[in-house]
Coordinates of C-alpha atoms and ligand atoms in Angstrom, one line a residue:
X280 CA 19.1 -21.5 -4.8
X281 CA 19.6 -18.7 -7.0
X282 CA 17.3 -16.0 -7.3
X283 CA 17.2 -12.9 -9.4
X284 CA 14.6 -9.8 -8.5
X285 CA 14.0 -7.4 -11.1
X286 CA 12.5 -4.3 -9.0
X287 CA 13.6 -3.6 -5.5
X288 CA 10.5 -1.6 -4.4
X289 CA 8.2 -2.9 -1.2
X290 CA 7.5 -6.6 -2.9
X291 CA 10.7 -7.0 -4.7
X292 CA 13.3 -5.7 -1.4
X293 CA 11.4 -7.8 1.0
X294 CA 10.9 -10.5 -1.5
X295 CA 14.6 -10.3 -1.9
X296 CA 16.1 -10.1 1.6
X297 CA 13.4 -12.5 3.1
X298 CA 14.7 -15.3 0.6
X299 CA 18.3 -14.4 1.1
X300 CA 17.7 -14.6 4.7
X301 CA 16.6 -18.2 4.3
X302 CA 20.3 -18.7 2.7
X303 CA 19.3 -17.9 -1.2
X304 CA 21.7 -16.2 -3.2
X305 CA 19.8 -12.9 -3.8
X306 CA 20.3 -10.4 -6.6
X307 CA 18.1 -7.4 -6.7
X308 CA 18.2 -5.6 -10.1
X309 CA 17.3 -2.2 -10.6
X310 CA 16.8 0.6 -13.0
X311 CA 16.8 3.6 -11.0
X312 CA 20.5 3.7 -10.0
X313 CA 20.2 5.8 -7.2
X314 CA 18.0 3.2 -5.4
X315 CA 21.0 0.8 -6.0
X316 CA 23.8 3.4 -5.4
X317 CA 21.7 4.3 -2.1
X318 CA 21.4 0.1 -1.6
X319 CA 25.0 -0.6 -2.3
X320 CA 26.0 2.2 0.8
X321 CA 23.6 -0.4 3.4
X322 CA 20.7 2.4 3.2
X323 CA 17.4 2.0 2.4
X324 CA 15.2 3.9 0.0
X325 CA 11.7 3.0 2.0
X326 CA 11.1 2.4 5.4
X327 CA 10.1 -0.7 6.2
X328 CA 9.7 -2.1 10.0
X329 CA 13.2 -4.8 10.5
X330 CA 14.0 -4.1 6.7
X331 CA 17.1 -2.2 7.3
X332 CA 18.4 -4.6 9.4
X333 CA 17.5 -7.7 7.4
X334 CA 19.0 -6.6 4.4
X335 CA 22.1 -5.1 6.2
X336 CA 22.8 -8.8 7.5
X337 CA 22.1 -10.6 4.5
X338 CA 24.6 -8.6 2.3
X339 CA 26.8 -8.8 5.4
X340 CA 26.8 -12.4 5.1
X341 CA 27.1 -12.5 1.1
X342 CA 24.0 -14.0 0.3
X343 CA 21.7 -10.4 -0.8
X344 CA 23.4 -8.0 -3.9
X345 CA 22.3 -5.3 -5.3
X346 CA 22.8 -3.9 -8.9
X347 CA 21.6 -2.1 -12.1
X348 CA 23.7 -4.8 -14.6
X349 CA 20.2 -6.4 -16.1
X350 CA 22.9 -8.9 -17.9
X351 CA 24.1 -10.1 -14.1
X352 CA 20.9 -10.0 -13.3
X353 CA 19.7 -12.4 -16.1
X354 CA 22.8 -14.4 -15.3
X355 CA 22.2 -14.7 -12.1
X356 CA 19.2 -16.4 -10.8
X357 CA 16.9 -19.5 -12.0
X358 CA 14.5 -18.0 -10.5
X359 CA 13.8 -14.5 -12.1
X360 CA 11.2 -13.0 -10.2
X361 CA 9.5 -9.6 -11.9
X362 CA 8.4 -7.3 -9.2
X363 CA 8.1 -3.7 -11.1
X364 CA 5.5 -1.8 -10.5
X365 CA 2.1 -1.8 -12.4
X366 CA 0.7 1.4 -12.0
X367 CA -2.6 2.6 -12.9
X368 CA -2.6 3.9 -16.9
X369 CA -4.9 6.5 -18.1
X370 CA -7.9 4.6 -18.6
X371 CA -7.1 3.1 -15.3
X372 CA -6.3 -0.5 -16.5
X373 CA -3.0 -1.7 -15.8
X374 CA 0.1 -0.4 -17.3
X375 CA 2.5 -3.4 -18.5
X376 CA 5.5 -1.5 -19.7
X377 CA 7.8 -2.4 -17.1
X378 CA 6.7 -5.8 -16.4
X379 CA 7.0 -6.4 -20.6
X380 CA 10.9 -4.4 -20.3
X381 CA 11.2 -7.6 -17.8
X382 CA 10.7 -10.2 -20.1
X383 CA 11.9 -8.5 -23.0
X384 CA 15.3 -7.9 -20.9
X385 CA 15.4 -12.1 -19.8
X386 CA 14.2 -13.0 -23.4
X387 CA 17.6 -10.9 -25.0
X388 CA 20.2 -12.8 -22.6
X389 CA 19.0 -16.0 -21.1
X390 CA 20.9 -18.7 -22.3
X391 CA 19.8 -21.8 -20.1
X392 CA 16.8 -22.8 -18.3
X393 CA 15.1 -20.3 -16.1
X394 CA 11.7 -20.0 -14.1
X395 CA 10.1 -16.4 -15.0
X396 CA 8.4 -15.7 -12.1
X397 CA 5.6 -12.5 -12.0
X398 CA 5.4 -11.3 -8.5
X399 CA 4.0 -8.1 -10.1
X400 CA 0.4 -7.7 -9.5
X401 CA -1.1 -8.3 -13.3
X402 CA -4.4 -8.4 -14.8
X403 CA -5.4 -12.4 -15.9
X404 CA -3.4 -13.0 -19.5
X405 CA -0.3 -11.0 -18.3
X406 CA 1.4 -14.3 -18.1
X407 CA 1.1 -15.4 -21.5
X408 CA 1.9 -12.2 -22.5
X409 CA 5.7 -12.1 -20.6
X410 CA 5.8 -15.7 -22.4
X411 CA 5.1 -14.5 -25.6
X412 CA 7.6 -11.9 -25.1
X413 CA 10.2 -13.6 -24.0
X414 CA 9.9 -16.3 -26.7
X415 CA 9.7 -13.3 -29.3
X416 CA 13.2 -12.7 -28.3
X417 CA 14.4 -15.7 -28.3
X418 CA 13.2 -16.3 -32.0
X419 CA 14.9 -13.2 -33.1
X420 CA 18.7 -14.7 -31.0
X421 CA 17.6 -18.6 -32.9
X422 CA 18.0 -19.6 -29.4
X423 CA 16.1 -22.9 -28.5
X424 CA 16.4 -22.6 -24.6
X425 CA 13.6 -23.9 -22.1
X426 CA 11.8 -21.2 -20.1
X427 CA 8.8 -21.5 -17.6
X428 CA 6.3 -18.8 -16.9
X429 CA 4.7 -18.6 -13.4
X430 CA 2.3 -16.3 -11.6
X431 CA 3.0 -15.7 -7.9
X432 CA 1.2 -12.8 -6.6
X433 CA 2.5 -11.5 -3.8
X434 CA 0.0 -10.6 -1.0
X435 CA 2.3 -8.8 1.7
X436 CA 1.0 -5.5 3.6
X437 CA 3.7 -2.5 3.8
X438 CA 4.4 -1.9 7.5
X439 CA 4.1 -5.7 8.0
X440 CA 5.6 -7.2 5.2
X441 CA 8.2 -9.1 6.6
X442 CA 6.2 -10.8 9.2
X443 CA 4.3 -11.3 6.0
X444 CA 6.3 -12.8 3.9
X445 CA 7.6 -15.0 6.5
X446 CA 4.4 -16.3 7.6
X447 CA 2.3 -16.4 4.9
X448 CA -1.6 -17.3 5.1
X449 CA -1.5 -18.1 1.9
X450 CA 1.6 -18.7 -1.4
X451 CA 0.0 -19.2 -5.0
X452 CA 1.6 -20.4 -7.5
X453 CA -0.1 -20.3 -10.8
X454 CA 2.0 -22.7 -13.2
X455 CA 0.8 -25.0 -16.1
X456 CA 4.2 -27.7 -15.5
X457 CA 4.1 -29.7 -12.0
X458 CA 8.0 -28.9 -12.3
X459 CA 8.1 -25.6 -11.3
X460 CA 5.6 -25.8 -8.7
X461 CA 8.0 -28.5 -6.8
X462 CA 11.0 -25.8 -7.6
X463 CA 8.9 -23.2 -5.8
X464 CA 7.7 -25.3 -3.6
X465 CA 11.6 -26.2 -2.3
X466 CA 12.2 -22.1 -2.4
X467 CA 9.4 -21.4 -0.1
X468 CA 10.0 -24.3 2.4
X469 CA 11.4 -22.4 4.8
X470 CA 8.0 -20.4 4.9
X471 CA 5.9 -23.1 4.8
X472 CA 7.3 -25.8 7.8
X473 CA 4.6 -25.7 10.1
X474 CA 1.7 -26.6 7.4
X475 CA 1.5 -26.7 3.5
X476 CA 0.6 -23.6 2.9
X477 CA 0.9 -23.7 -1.1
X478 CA -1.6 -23.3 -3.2
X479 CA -0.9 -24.4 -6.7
X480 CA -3.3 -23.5 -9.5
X481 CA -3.5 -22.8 -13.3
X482 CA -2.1 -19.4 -14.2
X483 CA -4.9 -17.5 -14.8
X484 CA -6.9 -18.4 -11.5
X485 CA -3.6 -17.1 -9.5
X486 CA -4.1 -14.1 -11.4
X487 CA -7.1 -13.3 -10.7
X488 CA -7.0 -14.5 -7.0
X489 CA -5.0 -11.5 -6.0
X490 CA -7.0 -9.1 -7.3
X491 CA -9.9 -10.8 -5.9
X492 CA -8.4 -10.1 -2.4
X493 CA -8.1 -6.5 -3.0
X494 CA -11.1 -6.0 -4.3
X495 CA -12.6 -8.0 -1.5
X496 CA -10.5 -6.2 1.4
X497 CA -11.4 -3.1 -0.3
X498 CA -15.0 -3.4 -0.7
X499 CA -15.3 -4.2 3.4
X500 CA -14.1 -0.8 3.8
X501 CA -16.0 0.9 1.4
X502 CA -18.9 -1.0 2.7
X503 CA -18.2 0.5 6.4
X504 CA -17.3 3.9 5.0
X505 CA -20.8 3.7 3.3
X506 CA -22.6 2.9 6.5
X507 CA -20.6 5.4 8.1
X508 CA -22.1 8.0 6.6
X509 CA -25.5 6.9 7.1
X510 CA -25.0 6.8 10.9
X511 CA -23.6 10.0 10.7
X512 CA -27.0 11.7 9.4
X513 CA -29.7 9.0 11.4
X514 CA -27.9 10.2 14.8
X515 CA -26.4 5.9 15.2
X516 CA -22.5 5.8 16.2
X517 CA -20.8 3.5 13.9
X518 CA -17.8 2.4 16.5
X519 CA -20.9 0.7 18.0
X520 CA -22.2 -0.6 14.7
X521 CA -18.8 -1.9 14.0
X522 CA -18.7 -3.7 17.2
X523 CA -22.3 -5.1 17.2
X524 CA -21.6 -6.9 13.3
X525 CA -18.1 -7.5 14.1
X526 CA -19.1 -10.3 16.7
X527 CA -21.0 -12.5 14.3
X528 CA -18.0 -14.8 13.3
X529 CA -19.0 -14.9 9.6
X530 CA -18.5 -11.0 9.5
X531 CA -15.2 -10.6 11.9
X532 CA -13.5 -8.0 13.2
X533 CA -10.8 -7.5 10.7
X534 CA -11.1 -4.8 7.8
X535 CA -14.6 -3.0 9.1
X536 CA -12.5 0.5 10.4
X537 CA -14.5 3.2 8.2
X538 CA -11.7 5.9 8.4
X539 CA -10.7 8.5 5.6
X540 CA -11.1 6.5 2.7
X541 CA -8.7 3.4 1.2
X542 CA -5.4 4.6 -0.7
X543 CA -1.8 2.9 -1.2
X544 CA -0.3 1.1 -4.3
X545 CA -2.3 -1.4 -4.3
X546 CA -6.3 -1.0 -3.6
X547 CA -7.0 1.9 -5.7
X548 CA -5.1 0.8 -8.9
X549 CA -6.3 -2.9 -8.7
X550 CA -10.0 -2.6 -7.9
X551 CA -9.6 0.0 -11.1
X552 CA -8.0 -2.5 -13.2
X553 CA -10.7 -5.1 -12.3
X554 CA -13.1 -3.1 -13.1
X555 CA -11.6 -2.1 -16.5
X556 CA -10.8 -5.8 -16.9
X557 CA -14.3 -6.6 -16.5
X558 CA -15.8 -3.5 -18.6
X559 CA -13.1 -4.7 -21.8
X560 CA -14.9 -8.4 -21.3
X561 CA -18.3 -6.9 -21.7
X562 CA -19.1 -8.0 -18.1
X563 CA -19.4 -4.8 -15.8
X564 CA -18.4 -5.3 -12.3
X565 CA -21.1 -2.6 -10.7
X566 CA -20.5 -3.6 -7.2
X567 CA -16.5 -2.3 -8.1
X568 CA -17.7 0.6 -10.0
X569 CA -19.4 1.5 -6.3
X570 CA -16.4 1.0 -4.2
X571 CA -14.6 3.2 -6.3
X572 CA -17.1 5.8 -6.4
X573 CA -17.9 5.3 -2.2
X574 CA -13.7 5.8 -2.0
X575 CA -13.7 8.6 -3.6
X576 CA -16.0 10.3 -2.2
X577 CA -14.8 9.6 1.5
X578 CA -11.5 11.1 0.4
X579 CA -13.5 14.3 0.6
X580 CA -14.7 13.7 4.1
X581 CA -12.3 15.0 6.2
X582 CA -12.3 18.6 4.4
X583 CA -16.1 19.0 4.3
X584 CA -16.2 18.6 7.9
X585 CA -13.5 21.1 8.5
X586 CA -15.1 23.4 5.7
X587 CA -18.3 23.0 7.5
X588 CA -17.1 23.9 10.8
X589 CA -15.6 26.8 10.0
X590 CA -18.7 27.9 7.5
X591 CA -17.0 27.7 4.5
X592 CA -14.6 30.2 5.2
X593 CA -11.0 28.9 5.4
X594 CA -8.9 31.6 4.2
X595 CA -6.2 32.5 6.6
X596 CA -6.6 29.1 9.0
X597 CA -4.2 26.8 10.0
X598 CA -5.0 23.5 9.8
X599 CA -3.0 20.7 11.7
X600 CA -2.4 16.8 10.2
X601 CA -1.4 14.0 12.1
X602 CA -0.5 11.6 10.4
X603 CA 0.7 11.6 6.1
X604 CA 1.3 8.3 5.0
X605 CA -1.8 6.4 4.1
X606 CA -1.1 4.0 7.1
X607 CA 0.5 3.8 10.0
X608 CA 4.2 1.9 9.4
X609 CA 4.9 2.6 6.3
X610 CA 6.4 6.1 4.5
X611 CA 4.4 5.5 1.6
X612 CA 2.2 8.4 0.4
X613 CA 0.7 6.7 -2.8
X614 CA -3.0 8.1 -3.2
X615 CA -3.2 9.2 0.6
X616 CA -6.4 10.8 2.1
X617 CA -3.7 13.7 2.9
X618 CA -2.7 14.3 0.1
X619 CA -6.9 14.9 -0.9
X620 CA -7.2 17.0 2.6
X621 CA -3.8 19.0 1.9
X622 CA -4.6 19.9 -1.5
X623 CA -8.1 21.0 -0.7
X624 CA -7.6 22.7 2.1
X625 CA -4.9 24.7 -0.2
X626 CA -7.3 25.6 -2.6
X627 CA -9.5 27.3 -0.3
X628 CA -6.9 29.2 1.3
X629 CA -5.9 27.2 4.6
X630 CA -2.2 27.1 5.8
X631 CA -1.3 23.0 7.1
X632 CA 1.2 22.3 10.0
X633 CA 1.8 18.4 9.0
X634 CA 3.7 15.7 11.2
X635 CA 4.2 12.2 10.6
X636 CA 6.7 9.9 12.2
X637 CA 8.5 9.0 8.7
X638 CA 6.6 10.4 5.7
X639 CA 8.1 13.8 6.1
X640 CA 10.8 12.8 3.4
X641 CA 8.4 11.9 1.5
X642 CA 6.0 14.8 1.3
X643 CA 9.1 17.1 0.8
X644 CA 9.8 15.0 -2.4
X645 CA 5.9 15.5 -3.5
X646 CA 5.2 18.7 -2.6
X647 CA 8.3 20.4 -2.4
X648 CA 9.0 23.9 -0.5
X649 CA 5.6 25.8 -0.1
X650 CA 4.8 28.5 1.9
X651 CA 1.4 27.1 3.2
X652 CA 3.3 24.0 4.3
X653 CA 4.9 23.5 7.5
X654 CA 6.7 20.1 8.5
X655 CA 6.9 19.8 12.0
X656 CA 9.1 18.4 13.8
X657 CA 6.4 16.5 16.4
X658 CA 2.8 16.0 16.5
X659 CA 3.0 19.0 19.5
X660 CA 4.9 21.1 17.3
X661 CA 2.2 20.8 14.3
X662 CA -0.8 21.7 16.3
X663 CA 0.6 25.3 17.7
X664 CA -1.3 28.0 17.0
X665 CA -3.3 25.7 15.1
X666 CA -7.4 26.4 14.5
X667 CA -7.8 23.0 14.1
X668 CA -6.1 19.3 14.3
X669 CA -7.0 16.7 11.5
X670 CA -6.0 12.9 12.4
X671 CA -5.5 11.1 9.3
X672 CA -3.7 8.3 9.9
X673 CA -3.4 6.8 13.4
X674 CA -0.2 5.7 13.7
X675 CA 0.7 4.7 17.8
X676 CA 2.0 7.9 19.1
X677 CA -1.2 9.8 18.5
X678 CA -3.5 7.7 20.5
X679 CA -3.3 9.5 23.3
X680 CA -2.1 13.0 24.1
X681 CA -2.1 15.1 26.5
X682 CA -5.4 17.0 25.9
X683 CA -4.6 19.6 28.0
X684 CA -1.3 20.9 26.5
X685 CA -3.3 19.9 23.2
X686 CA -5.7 22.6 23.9
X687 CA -3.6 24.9 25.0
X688 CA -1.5 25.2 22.0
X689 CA -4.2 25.2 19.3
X690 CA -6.0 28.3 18.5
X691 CA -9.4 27.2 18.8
X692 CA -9.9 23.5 20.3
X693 CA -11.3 21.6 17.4
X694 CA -10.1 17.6 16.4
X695 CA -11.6 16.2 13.4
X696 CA -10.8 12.3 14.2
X697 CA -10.6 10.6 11.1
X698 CA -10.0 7.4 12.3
X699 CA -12.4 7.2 15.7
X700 CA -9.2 6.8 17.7
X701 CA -10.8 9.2 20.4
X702 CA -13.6 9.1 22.5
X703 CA -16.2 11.6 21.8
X704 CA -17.7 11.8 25.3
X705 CA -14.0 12.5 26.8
X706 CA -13.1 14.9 24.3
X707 CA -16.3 17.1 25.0
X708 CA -15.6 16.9 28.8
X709 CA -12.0 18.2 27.8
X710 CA -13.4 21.2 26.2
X711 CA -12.7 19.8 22.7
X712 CA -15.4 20.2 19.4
X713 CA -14.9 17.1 18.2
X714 CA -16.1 14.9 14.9
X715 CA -15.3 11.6 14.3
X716 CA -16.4 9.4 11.5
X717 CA -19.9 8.2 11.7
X718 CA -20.8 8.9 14.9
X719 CA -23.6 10.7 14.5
X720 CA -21.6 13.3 17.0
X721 CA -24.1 16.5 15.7
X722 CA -27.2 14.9 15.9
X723 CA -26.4 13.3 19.7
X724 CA -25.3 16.7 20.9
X725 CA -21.6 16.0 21.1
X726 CA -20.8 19.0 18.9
X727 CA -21.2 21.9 21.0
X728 CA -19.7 25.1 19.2
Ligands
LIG283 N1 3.5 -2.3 -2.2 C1 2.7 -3.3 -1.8 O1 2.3 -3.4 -0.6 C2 2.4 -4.5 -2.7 C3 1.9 -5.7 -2.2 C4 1.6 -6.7 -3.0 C5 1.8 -6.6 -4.4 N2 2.3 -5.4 -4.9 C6 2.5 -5.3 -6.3 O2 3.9 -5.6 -6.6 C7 4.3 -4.8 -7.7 C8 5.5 -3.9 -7.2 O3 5.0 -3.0 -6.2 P1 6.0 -2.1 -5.3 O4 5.1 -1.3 -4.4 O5 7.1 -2.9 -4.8 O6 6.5 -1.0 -6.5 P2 7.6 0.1 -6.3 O7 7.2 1.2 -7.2 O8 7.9 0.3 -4.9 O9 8.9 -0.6 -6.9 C9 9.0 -1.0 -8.3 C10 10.5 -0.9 -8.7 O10 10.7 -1.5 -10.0 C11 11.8 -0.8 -10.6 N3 11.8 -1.1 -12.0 C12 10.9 -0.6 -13.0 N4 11.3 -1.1 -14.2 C13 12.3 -2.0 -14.0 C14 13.1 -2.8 -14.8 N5 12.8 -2.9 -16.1 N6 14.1 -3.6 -14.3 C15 14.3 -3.5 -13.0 N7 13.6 -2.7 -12.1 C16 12.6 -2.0 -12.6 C17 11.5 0.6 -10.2 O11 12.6 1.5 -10.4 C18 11.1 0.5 -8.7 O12 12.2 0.6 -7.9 C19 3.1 -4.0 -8.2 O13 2.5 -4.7 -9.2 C20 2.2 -4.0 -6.9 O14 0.8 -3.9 -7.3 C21 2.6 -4.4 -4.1

């Protein structure tokens, strides 16, 4: 089938490649020509686990293009999929414009039938609003072509997208015409052969379904983050806690990690824009308001510990990171807990030694050349002459060091563990002052300056 992407970012470059793998004919449009020109030479902009090479074999084979011609683009595909971003706006509700430029951009050139499909994450009503826009145009050319609006959130998670998008739990599709839902349904057959994973539904509900996800998944983790903190102060370790509710099947395991606080494209800005949703329809969401408010606030975390260890005084110290994307797998930096730390610990004087296995582009591009900013070029490297190390994202390779030659390169022997990947007990025997999250480490004597 033919398939048109407007946005090759995260959703719409594995949205593209993973449908021209199942032998689509894929175009991925583009605004920002240097993501195309970059495209067009086989590299990719974001790193991605098996992205490179999936999209390196499908335009090998002919079926994946890339280009910055929106009238190709509209030419192109029945399917147009919109997968722009939709990034927070001031007041923190979503901002439409580039989903809008979508449909205004099919609505000035279509000529025959084609299936509009959002992949975009949009607030409830978006939908009708790229149909209105579309028509709008269409009005102003007197053209009387047949167009079909679909929502079809995408629910993929950066550093496993592909697996994903291959093997979906779940793939809404938010139509009002039984048509289009059986001309989806034939595009995602591949992805759906060993049961019907499907789930059509009216437009709205699909809307709204993926935010409720992310608010859901988000609210776990502000939850535990919460609780964290209250082990922290009643002397409780909250690896145990975790454990102990984790076992009760209707809780689980998956999603109950307190850490360093949520960040990403996608948690912050939607729980915001749910909330704001709900605020504009006179129908506060207070348990949202609190995740928010819990997030934010673990953000901070990491630096009050180091600020408290070293008394408030931070002037002069060097302060190593493990770790800057906001997970492990991915290069994205989009409202990290590093970025929070980093520019903190800036402010009160501190010097940062930062390694992570593939952001390093990436906080060069944000931060640029500064002279209390070192990249280095391994996790060993970063924590020389260091007073202390800060793990903020536990990506594999940290997991376990060699203490040893840890300690003797840092200054002082200090790990604040924002993820709990360590074990507090080890780390003390090693010589090491060591906090974790929640773990109540002061009050049980683990902390022994
Ligand atoms: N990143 C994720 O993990 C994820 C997961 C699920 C859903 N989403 C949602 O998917 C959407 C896209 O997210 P992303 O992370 O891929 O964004 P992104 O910022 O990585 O990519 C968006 C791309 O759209 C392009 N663009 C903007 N206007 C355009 C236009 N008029 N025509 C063509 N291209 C245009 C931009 O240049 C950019 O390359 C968002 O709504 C997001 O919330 C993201």
């Amino acid at each position: 089938m033919k398939v048109t992407i407007f946005g090759s970012g995260y959703v719409g470059l594995v949205t593209g490649a993973c449908l021209a793998d199942s032998g689509n004919d894929v175009l991925c449009v583009d605004i920002d020509q240097r993501k195309i020109d970059m495209l067009n030479r086989g590299e990719i902009p974001i790193f991605e686990p098996g992205l490179e090479e999936l999209v390196q074999a499908n335009v090998k084979a002919g079926r994946l293009g890339f280009t910055s011609d929106i009238d190709e683009g509209v030419a192109h595909g029945l399917f147009q999929f919109i997968a722009v971003g939709t990034p927070s706006d001031e007041d923190g509700s979503a901002d439409l414009q580039y989903v809008l430029a979508v449909a205004k951009s099919i609505g000035e050139r279509m000529v025959d039938y084609r299936i509009v499909v959002d992949k975009s994450t949009v607030p409830v009503g978006t939908a009708d609003k790229v149909r209105m826009t579309v028509q709008a145009e269409l009005d102003r050319r007197d053209v009387t072509t047949e167009f079909d609006v679909v929502s079809n959130p995408e629910f993929l998670k950066e550093g496993d997208a592909i697996g994903d998008f291959m093997k979906p739990d779940r793939i809404v599709v938010g139509t009002d015409n039984p048509r289009t839902t059986e001309l989806l349904r034939e595009l995602y057959a591949p992805f759906n052969r060993s049961h019907d994973r499907v789930m059509p539904m009216d437009i709205r509900s699909a809307e709204l379904t993926k935010y409720a996800a992310n608010a859901m998944l988000a609210t776990k983790i502000s939850f535990m983050n919460e609780l964290s903190n209250i082990a922290e102060r009643v002397g409780a370790d909250i690896e145990m806690v975790r454990h102990g509710i984790g076992s009760d099947s209707r809780i689980g395991y998956s999603f109950i990690y307190p850490g360093a606080g949520y960040g990403g494209s996608c948690f912050p800005k939607d729980v915001q824009a749910l909330e704001r949703t709900a605020r504009q329809i006179d129908c506060p969401a207070t348990l949202l308001q609190a995740v928010e408010a819990v997030n934010r606030n673990q953000k901070r975390t990491l630096f009050r510990k180091i600020e408290a260890h070293f008394e408030g005084d931070l002037k002069g110290k060097t302060i190593a990171l493990w770790g800057l994307a906001f997970k492990p797998n991915t290069d994205d930096m989009r409202e990290a807990p590093s970025r929070v730390l980093m520019e903190s610990l800036w402010e009160a004087g501190a010097t940062v030694r930062a390694f992570d296995p593939q952001a390093m582009e990436e906080t060069k591009r944000i931060y640029g050349e500064r002279d209390d900013l070192t990249l280095c070029a391994s996790n060993e490297q970063a924590v020389e002459g260091a007073d202390a190390l800060v793990v903020v994202t536990e990506w594999k390779p940290f997991r376990s060091p060699d203490f040893t030659r840890l300690k003797a390169a840092m200054k002082t022997p200090v790990i604040v563990d924002g993820r709990n990947i360590y074990d507090p007990e080890m780390l003390k025997r090693e010589g090491f002052v060591y906090y974790g999250i929640g773990r109540g480490e002061i009050m049980r004597g683990l902390v022994v300056k």
